[in-house]
Coordinates of C-alpha atoms in Angstrom, one line a residue:
X1 CA 170.7 166.2 115.0
X2 CA 170.6 162.9 114.2
X3 CA 167.5 161.9 111.4
X4 CA 166.8 158.5 113.5
X5 CA 166.1 160.9 116.7
X6 CA 163.8 163.1 114.8
X7 CA 161.8 160.2 113.1
X8 CA 161.4 158.5 116.5
X9 CA 160.2 161.4 118.2
X10 CA 158.4 163.6 115.9
X11 CA 155.0 162.5 117.5
X12 CA 151.7 164.6 118.1
X13 CA 152.6 166.1 121.6
X14 CA 151.1 169.3 124.0
X15 CA 153.3 172.3 124.5
X16 CA 152.2 172.2 128.2
X17 CA 151.6 175.5 129.0
X18 CA 149.2 173.8 131.6
X19 CA 148.6 170.6 132.9
X20 CA 146.3 168.6 132.5
X21 CA 146.2 170.0 128.8
X22 CA 142.7 171.1 127.8
X23 CA 141.7 167.7 126.2
X24 CA 142.2 166.1 129.2
X25 CA 140.2 168.5 131.3
X26 CA 137.4 166.7 133.7
X27 CA 134.4 168.7 132.7
X28 CA 132.2 166.2 135.0
X29 CA 133.7 167.7 138.3
X30 CA 133.5 171.5 137.2
X31 CA 131.1 173.6 137.7
X32 CA 131.1 177.5 137.6
X33 CA 130.6 177.4 141.2
X34 CA 133.5 175.1 141.9
X35 CA 135.4 177.8 139.8
X36 CA 134.3 180.8 141.6
X37 CA 135.5 178.8 145.1
X38 CA 138.7 178.0 143.4
X39 CA 139.5 181.8 142.7
X40 CA 138.5 182.8 146.1
X41 CA 140.7 180.3 147.8
X42 CA 143.8 181.5 145.5
X43 CA 143.2 185.0 145.8
X44 CA 143.1 184.8 149.4
X45 CA 146.1 182.5 149.3
X46 CA 148.4 184.6 147.0
X47 CA 147.1 188.6 146.3
X48 CA 149.0 190.0 149.3
X49 CA 152.1 188.1 148.6
X50 CA 152.4 187.5 145.1
X51 CA 149.5 189.3 143.4
X52 CA 147.8 188.3 140.0
X53 CA 148.2 187.8 136.5
X54 CA 145.9 189.1 133.9
X55 CA 145.3 188.1 130.4
X56 CA 143.2 190.2 128.2
X57 CA 141.9 188.5 124.8
X58 CA 141.6 191.1 121.5
X59 CA 140.0 188.9 118.9
X60 CA 139.9 191.4 115.8
X61 CA 142.3 191.5 113.0
X62 CA 141.8 193.3 109.9
X63 CA 143.0 189.9 107.6
X64 CA 143.8 186.5 108.2
X65 CA 147.4 185.3 108.7
X66 CA 147.1 181.5 107.4
X67 CA 149.9 180.1 110.1
X68 CA 147.5 181.5 113.2
X69 CA 145.8 179.0 115.2
X70 CA 144.4 181.5 117.6
X71 CA 140.7 182.5 118.1
X72 CA 140.2 185.7 116.3
X73 CA 137.3 187.6 114.0
X74 CA 138.2 189.2 110.9
X75 CA 136.8 192.6 110.1
X76 CA 137.3 196.2 109.2
X77 CA 134.7 197.6 111.4
X78 CA 136.4 199.6 114.2
X79 CA 133.0 200.3 115.5
X80 CA 133.1 196.6 117.4
X81 CA 136.0 198.1 119.8
X82 CA 134.1 199.9 122.2
X83 CA 131.2 197.0 123.1
X84 CA 134.1 194.6 123.1
X85 CA 135.8 196.7 125.9
X86 CA 132.8 197.4 127.7
X87 CA 132.4 193.7 127.9
X88 CA 135.5 192.7 129.2
X89 CA 135.1 195.5 132.1
X90 CA 131.7 193.8 132.9
X91 CA 133.4 190.5 133.1
X92 CA 136.4 192.0 135.3
X93 CA 133.8 193.4 137.5
X94 CA 132.2 189.9 138.0
X95 CA 135.5 188.8 139.3
X96 CA 136.0 191.6 141.7
X97 CA 132.8 191.0 143.0
X98 CA 134.5 187.7 144.2
X99 CA 137.0 189.0 146.1
X100 CA 137.0 191.0 149.5
X101 CA 140.1 193.2 148.9
X102 CA 141.6 195.5 145.5
X103 CA 143.8 192.9 143.6
X104 CA 147.3 194.0 143.1
X105 CA 148.3 192.9 139.3
X106 CA 151.7 191.8 139.0
X107 CA 151.4 191.0 135.3
X108 CA 149.2 192.0 132.4
X109 CA 149.3 190.9 129.2
X110 CA 147.2 191.8 125.7
X111 CA 147.0 189.2 123.3
X112 CA 145.1 188.4 120.1
X113 CA 144.1 188.6 117.6
X114 CA 145.7 192.1 116.9
X115 CA 145.8 194.0 120.2
X116 CA 146.9 197.2 117.6
X117 CA 143.5 196.9 115.6
X118 CA 142.1 198.7 118.6
X119 CA 142.9 202.4 118.7
X120 CA 145.6 203.9 121.0
X121 CA 142.4 206.0 122.8
X122 CA 140.5 202.9 123.2
X123 CA 143.5 200.9 124.6
X124 CA 144.3 203.3 127.2
X125 CA 140.5 203.3 128.2
X126 CA 140.6 199.7 128.7
X127 CA 143.7 199.8 130.9
X128 CA 142.1 202.6 132.7
X129 CA 139.0 200.8 133.3
X130 CA 140.6 197.8 134.4
X131 CA 142.7 199.8 137.4
X132 CA 139.9 202.0 138.5
X133 CA 139.3 199.0 141.2
X134 CA 142.9 197.3 141.3
X135 CA 146.7 198.6 141.7
X136 CA 149.7 197.4 140.3
X137 CA 152.3 195.1 142.5
X138 CA 155.8 196.2 142.7
X139 CA 158.0 195.1 140.2
X140 CA 154.6 194.3 137.7
X141 CA 155.2 193.7 134.2
X142 CA 153.0 194.8 131.4
X143 CA 153.0 193.8 127.9
X144 CA 151.4 193.5 124.7
X145 CA 151.5 191.9 121.5
X146 CA 152.0 194.7 118.5
X147 CA 151.2 194.0 114.6
X148 CA 154.7 195.8 113.0
X149 CA 152.2 197.0 109.9
X150 CA 149.4 198.5 112.3
X151 CA 151.4 199.8 115.4
X152 CA 151.9 203.3 115.6
X153 CA 153.9 205.3 117.9
X154 CA 150.6 206.8 119.2
X155 CA 150.1 202.7 120.0
X156 CA 153.4 202.5 121.9
X157 CA 153.1 206.0 123.8
X158 CA 149.7 205.3 125.0
X159 CA 150.8 202.1 126.7
X160 CA 153.8 203.4 127.9
X161 CA 152.1 206.1 129.6
X162 CA 149.6 203.5 131.4
X163 CA 152.7 200.9 132.6
X164 CA 153.5 198.7 129.8
X165 CA 157.3 198.6 129.3
X166 CA 157.8 194.9 127.3
X167 CA 156.2 194.6 123.6
X168 CA 156.3 191.6 121.4
X169 CA 156.4 192.1 117.7
X170 CA 155.0 188.8 115.4
X171 CA 158.0 188.7 112.5
X172 CA 157.7 185.3 111.6
X173 CA 160.3 185.2 108.6
X174 CA 161.3 188.0 106.3
X175 CA 161.6 186.0 102.9
X176 CA 158.8 187.3 100.7
X177 CA 157.6 184.1 99.5
X178 CA 157.0 182.8 103.0
X179 CA 155.2 186.0 103.8
X180 CA 152.8 185.5 100.9
X181 CA 152.0 182.0 101.5
X182 CA 151.1 183.1 105.6
X183 CA 149.4 186.1 104.2
X184 CA 151.5 188.3 106.3
X185 CA 153.4 190.4 104.1
X186 CA 155.6 192.9 106.2
X187 CA 158.7 194.5 105.0
X188 CA 161.8 194.4 107.1
X189 CA 161.9 198.6 107.7
X190 CA 158.2 198.3 109.5
X191 CA 159.7 196.0 111.8
X192 CA 162.6 198.0 112.3
X193 CA 160.6 201.2 112.6
X194 CA 158.3 199.9 115.3
X195 CA 161.6 198.4 117.4
X196 CA 163.4 201.9 117.5
X197 CA 160.2 203.7 118.2
X198 CA 159.6 201.3 121.0
X199 CA 163.1 201.6 122.2
X200 CA 163.0 205.5 121.8
X201 CA 160.0 205.7 124.1
X202 CA 161.6 203.8 126.6
X203 CA 160.3 200.1 126.6
X204 CA 163.1 198.0 128.3
X205 CA 162.0 194.7 126.7
X206 CA 161.1 194.3 123.4
X207 CA 160.7 190.9 121.7
X208 CA 160.4 189.7 118.1
X209 CA 158.6 186.4 117.3
X210 CA 160.1 183.9 114.6
X211 CA 158.7 181.0 113.5
X212 CA 160.4 177.9 111.4
X213 CA 158.9 175.3 109.6
X214 CA 156.4 177.2 107.7
X215 CA 155.1 176.8 104.1
X216 CA 158.3 177.1 101.7
X217 CA 160.3 177.9 104.3
X218 CA 163.9 176.9 103.8
X219 CA 167.1 176.8 106.1
X220 CA 168.5 179.8 104.0
X221 CA 165.3 181.8 104.9
X222 CA 166.1 181.3 108.2
X223 CA 169.6 182.2 108.6
X224 CA 168.4 185.4 106.6
X225 CA 165.8 186.3 108.9
X226 CA 168.4 186.2 112.2
X227 CA 171.0 187.9 109.9
X228 CA 168.3 190.7 109.7
X229 CA 167.0 190.3 113.5
X230 CA 170.7 190.7 114.4
X231 CA 170.5 194.3 113.0
X232 CA 167.9 194.9 115.7
X233 CA 169.3 192.8 118.7
X234 CA 165.6 192.3 120.4
X235 CA 165.8 191.6 123.7
X236 CA 164.3 188.2 123.8
X237 CA 163.1 186.0 121.1
X238 CA 160.4 183.3 120.6
X239 CA 161.9 181.0 118.0
X240 CA 159.3 177.8 117.9
X241 CA 157.9 175.4 115.2
X242 CA 154.7 176.3 113.1
X243 CA 151.8 174.4 115.1
X244 CA 150.4 172.9 112.1
X245 CA 146.7 172.1 113.2
X246 CA 144.3 172.3 110.0
X247 CA 141.5 170.1 111.5
X248 CA 141.1 173.0 114.5
X249 CA 138.1 175.0 113.5
X250 CA 138.6 178.6 112.4
X251 CA 142.0 178.5 112.5
X252 CA 142.8 179.8 109.0
X253 CA 145.9 177.2 108.0
X254 CA 144.9 177.7 104.5
X255 CA 146.1 178.7 101.2
X256 CA 148.9 176.2 101.1
X257 CA 149.3 172.4 100.6
X258 CA 150.6 169.9 103.0
X259 CA 153.8 169.1 100.4
X260 CA 154.8 172.9 100.9
X261 CA 155.5 172.3 104.5
X262 CA 159.1 171.3 105.4
X263 CA 159.6 167.9 106.5
X264 CA 160.4 167.1 110.3
X265 CA 163.9 166.5 109.9
X266 CA 164.0 170.0 107.7
X267 CA 162.3 171.8 110.4
X268 CA 164.8 170.4 112.9
X269 CA 167.7 171.5 110.9
X270 CA 165.9 174.9 110.6
X271 CA 165.9 175.2 114.3
X272 CA 169.7 173.7 114.8
X273 CA 171.2 176.2 112.5
X274 CA 169.1 179.2 113.9
X275 CA 169.8 178.1 117.7
X276 CA 173.7 178.0 116.6
X277 CA 173.4 181.5 115.1
X278 CA 171.4 182.8 118.0
X279 CA 173.9 181.8 120.1
X280 CA 176.7 183.6 117.9
X281 CA 174.8 186.8 118.4
X282 CA 174.4 186.4 122.2
X283 CA 171.1 184.9 123.0
X284 CA 171.1 182.3 125.6
X285 CA 168.5 179.8 125.2
X286 CA 165.5 179.9 127.9
X287 CA 163.4 176.9 128.3
X288 CA 161.6 175.7 125.2
X289 CA 161.6 177.6 122.0
X290 CA 162.5 181.0 124.0
X291 CA 165.6 182.9 123.7
X292 CA 167.1 186.4 125.3
X293 CA 170.1 188.4 126.0
X294 CA 171.7 188.4 129.1
X295 CA 170.3 191.8 130.0
X296 CA 166.9 190.8 129.9
X297 CA 164.6 189.9 133.1
X298 CA 163.3 186.5 131.1
X299 CA 167.2 185.4 131.3
X300 CA 167.9 186.8 135.1
X301 CA 164.6 184.8 136.0
X302 CA 165.9 181.5 134.6
X303 CA 169.5 182.5 136.2
X304 CA 167.6 182.9 140.0
X305 CA 165.3 179.7 139.2
X306 CA 162.1 182.0 139.2
X307 CA 161.0 181.6 135.3
X308 CA 157.3 180.4 135.3
X309 CA 155.2 179.1 132.5
X310 CA 151.4 179.4 132.3
X311 CA 149.0 180.1 129.3
X312 CA 151.0 183.1 128.1
X313 CA 154.1 181.1 127.8
X314 CA 157.3 181.8 129.6
X315 CA 157.0 184.7 132.5
X316 CA 159.2 186.3 134.8
X317 CA 156.0 186.7 137.2
X318 CA 155.5 183.7 139.2
X319 CA 151.5 184.4 140.3
X320 CA 149.3 181.6 141.4
X321 CA 146.3 182.8 139.7
X322 CA 145.6 184.2 136.2
X323 CA 142.5 185.5 135.3
X324 CA 141.7 185.3 131.3
X325 CA 139.4 188.0 130.1
X326 CA 137.8 188.2 126.7
X327 CA 136.6 185.4 124.3
X328 CA 138.1 181.9 124.7
X329 CA 140.4 183.1 127.2
X330 CA 141.6 180.9 129.6
X331 CA 141.7 181.1 133.5
X332 CA 144.1 179.5 136.2
X333 CA 143.3 179.7 139.5
X334 CA 146.2 176.7 140.4
X335 CA 143.7 174.7 141.9
X336 CA 141.6 174.6 138.5
X337 CA 141.2 176.2 135.0
X338 CA 138.4 177.7 133.2
X339 CA 138.0 178.5 129.5
X340 CA 135.4 181.3 128.2
X341 CA 133.0 180.8 125.3
X342 CA 134.5 181.2 122.4
X343 CA 131.8 183.4 120.6
X344 CA 131.6 187.0 120.8
X345 CA 128.4 187.4 120.7
X346 CA 127.6 184.7 123.3
X347 CA 130.2 186.1 125.6
X348 CA 128.8 189.9 125.5
X349 CA 125.3 188.3 126.1
X350 CA 126.5 186.4 129.2
X351 CA 128.4 189.0 130.9
X352 CA 125.4 191.5 130.3
X353 CA 123.7 188.9 132.0
X354 CA 125.9 189.3 134.8
X355 CA 127.3 185.9 134.3
X356 CA 130.8 184.9 134.4
X357 CA 130.9 183.3 130.6
X358 CA 132.9 180.3 131.1
X359 CA 131.9 177.1 129.1
X360 CA 134.6 174.3 130.4
X361 CA 137.1 173.9 132.7
X362 CA 139.0 171.6 135.0
X363 CA 139.7 171.2 139.1
X364 CA 143.1 169.9 139.9
X365 CA 143.3 166.8 142.0
X366 CA 146.3 166.3 144.7
X367 CA 147.9 164.3 141.9
X368 CA 147.3 166.7 138.9
X369 CA 149.1 169.2 141.2
X370 CA 152.3 166.8 141.6
X371 CA 152.4 166.4 138.2
X372 CA 151.7 169.8 137.0
X373 CA 155.1 171.0 139.3
X374 CA 157.3 168.4 137.8
X375 CA 156.0 169.6 134.1
X376 CA 156.9 173.0 135.2
X377 CA 160.1 172.1 136.5
X378 CA 161.1 170.3 133.4
X379 CA 159.6 173.2 131.1
X380 CA 161.5 176.0 133.2
X381 CA 164.2 174.3 134.4
X382 CA 165.4 171.1 132.5
X383 CA 165.2 169.3 135.4
X384 CA 162.8 168.0 138.2
X385 CA 163.2 165.7 141.8
X386 CA 161.0 164.0 143.9
X387 CA 163.4 163.3 147.0
X388 CA 160.3 165.3 148.7
X389 CA 157.2 163.8 149.9
X390 CA 155.5 166.5 148.6
X391 CA 156.4 165.8 144.7
X392 CA 156.6 161.9 145.4
X393 CA 153.8 159.5 143.4
X394 CA 153.7 156.1 143.5
X395 CA 153.5 156.3 139.6
X396 CA 157.2 157.8 139.2
X397 CA 158.3 154.0 139.1
X398 CA 156.3 153.8 135.8
X399 CA 157.5 157.1 134.5
X400 CA 161.2 156.2 135.0
X401 CA 160.6 153.2 132.8
X402 CA 159.1 155.2 130.1
X403 CA 161.7 157.4 130.3
X404 CA 164.5 154.5 130.4
X405 CA 164.6 154.6 126.4
X406 CA 165.3 158.1 126.3
X407 CA 167.7 157.7 128.8
X408 CA 169.4 155.3 126.3
X409 CA 168.9 157.7 123.5
X410 CA 171.0 160.6 125.6
X411 CA 168.1 162.6 125.7
X412 CA 167.7 162.4 130.1
X413 CA 170.1 161.4 133.1
X414 CA 168.5 159.9 135.7
X415 CA 168.9 159.2 139.6
X416 CA 166.9 157.3 141.9
X417 CA 164.9 160.1 142.7
X418 CA 165.6 162.9 140.0
X419 CA 165.3 163.3 135.8
X420 CA 167.7 166.1 134.3
X421 CA 167.3 167.1 130.1
X422 CA 170.5 166.8 128.3
X423 CA 171.7 169.6 125.9
X424 CA 170.6 167.1 123.3
X425 CA 167.4 166.4 124.9
X426 CA 166.1 170.0 125.2
X427 CA 164.9 169.8 121.6
X428 CA 162.7 166.7 122.9
X429 CA 161.7 168.3 126.2
X430 CA 157.8 168.2 124.8
X431 CA 158.4 164.2 124.5
X432 CA 160.2 164.0 127.9
X433 CA 156.9 165.8 129.8
X434 CA 154.7 163.5 127.9
X435 CA 156.3 160.6 130.0
X436 CA 155.1 162.3 133.2
X437 CA 151.4 163.0 131.6
X438 CA 149.4 160.6 133.3
X439 CA 145.9 161.6 131.9
X440 CA 147.9 161.2 128.3
X441 CA 149.2 157.9 129.1
X442 CA 146.1 156.4 130.5
X443 CA 144.0 157.5 127.5
X444 CA 146.0 157.9 124.4
X445 CA 144.0 159.5 121.8
X446 CA 142.5 158.0 118.8
X447 CA 142.6 161.0 116.7
X448 CA 145.4 163.6 116.2
X449 CA 145.0 166.4 119.3
X450 CA 148.1 168.3 119.1
X451 CA 150.7 169.7 116.8
X452 CA 153.8 167.5 116.3
X453 CA 156.6 167.9 118.7
X454 CA 159.6 168.6 116.2

């Protein structure tokens, strides 16, 4: 990749798991009552046809990984498990109280933190509690994030028995120096063991997460990690850039210096060499930062133009409504977003009082929804068009003017009513989406809010 392009476009920018992005939510027009109304509306519109998605945030970890930007609580006290699960089930009941019929769960994901911090028995208790007042939709997809160091056969079997068929393991990098810097030491043998056990039990989609741009990481380290990954051949891969956001409270990005990180150009070379290797192995690029074998549902969804993106990342389940349960979880009704409080104690106090534990959110305007769809199209399909009235905006004239320079740089191809991202432009899709982001364009931040795009 040309150094000048990296220098030019390596700026802070969102990853666009939503639009508007969280820093641009309008809290003045948001209230808990407005959020409840949007949930009721969305459920009535979509439950029968699509079902709903559920994300459950399990925040506990036994140790701090210093590359992590997630909301978590470090503890070795496993007595926290049952009280927290009971709080999640109470929050779920508060949502059920709003709904007229039994929800059909199309997609369910356990994230963290470390979901496998919880015992297999307690995870089974959580899922069975969730489904005591719900049912599975057809072609549902249940998935969880597993830590290779503490995911056991019992974890995999217990979750398989309650419907889970997809698991992703956080690998990051196999280089020992990098692992020590990010406080995530896990030998290849651990990853090999859990991957093979998951296959043996019957999981149909196994994913590995690999990060480039980590402290002390080199091009050779990335090559080594992908060569080791080839031995296991997971069905899908998240191969993404380390998001360095040390200003964000509680993210734990400590223990190394800024100069220990690869430069923007080095990071881009790591990505390019990794992408080339993955292609040789048989992986196909899916959207941004994701790769899959042609046999995986993620590739098939891309082929069928059914790929979707939400706060969980890329997904094959296109639902209007996603309910986030647990501390800091974000929910999406399509008409609005909401986020739960971030403190475990305040979260539990609110649900014990019978209050949905939301502390901020955004109700989407008609214009927001149009821009959101264009950004979704670009992130999922690398193209969008506004030939229909439903997706036309007067501001598209200004947007295309902003994209002219990217067109000259060979990143996009434009017509009077469409834009398509070129192969060269895929690496800069976040920058391309930023041209559509009216809230960002109208109110440029004075301080850095987002990680770098490269």
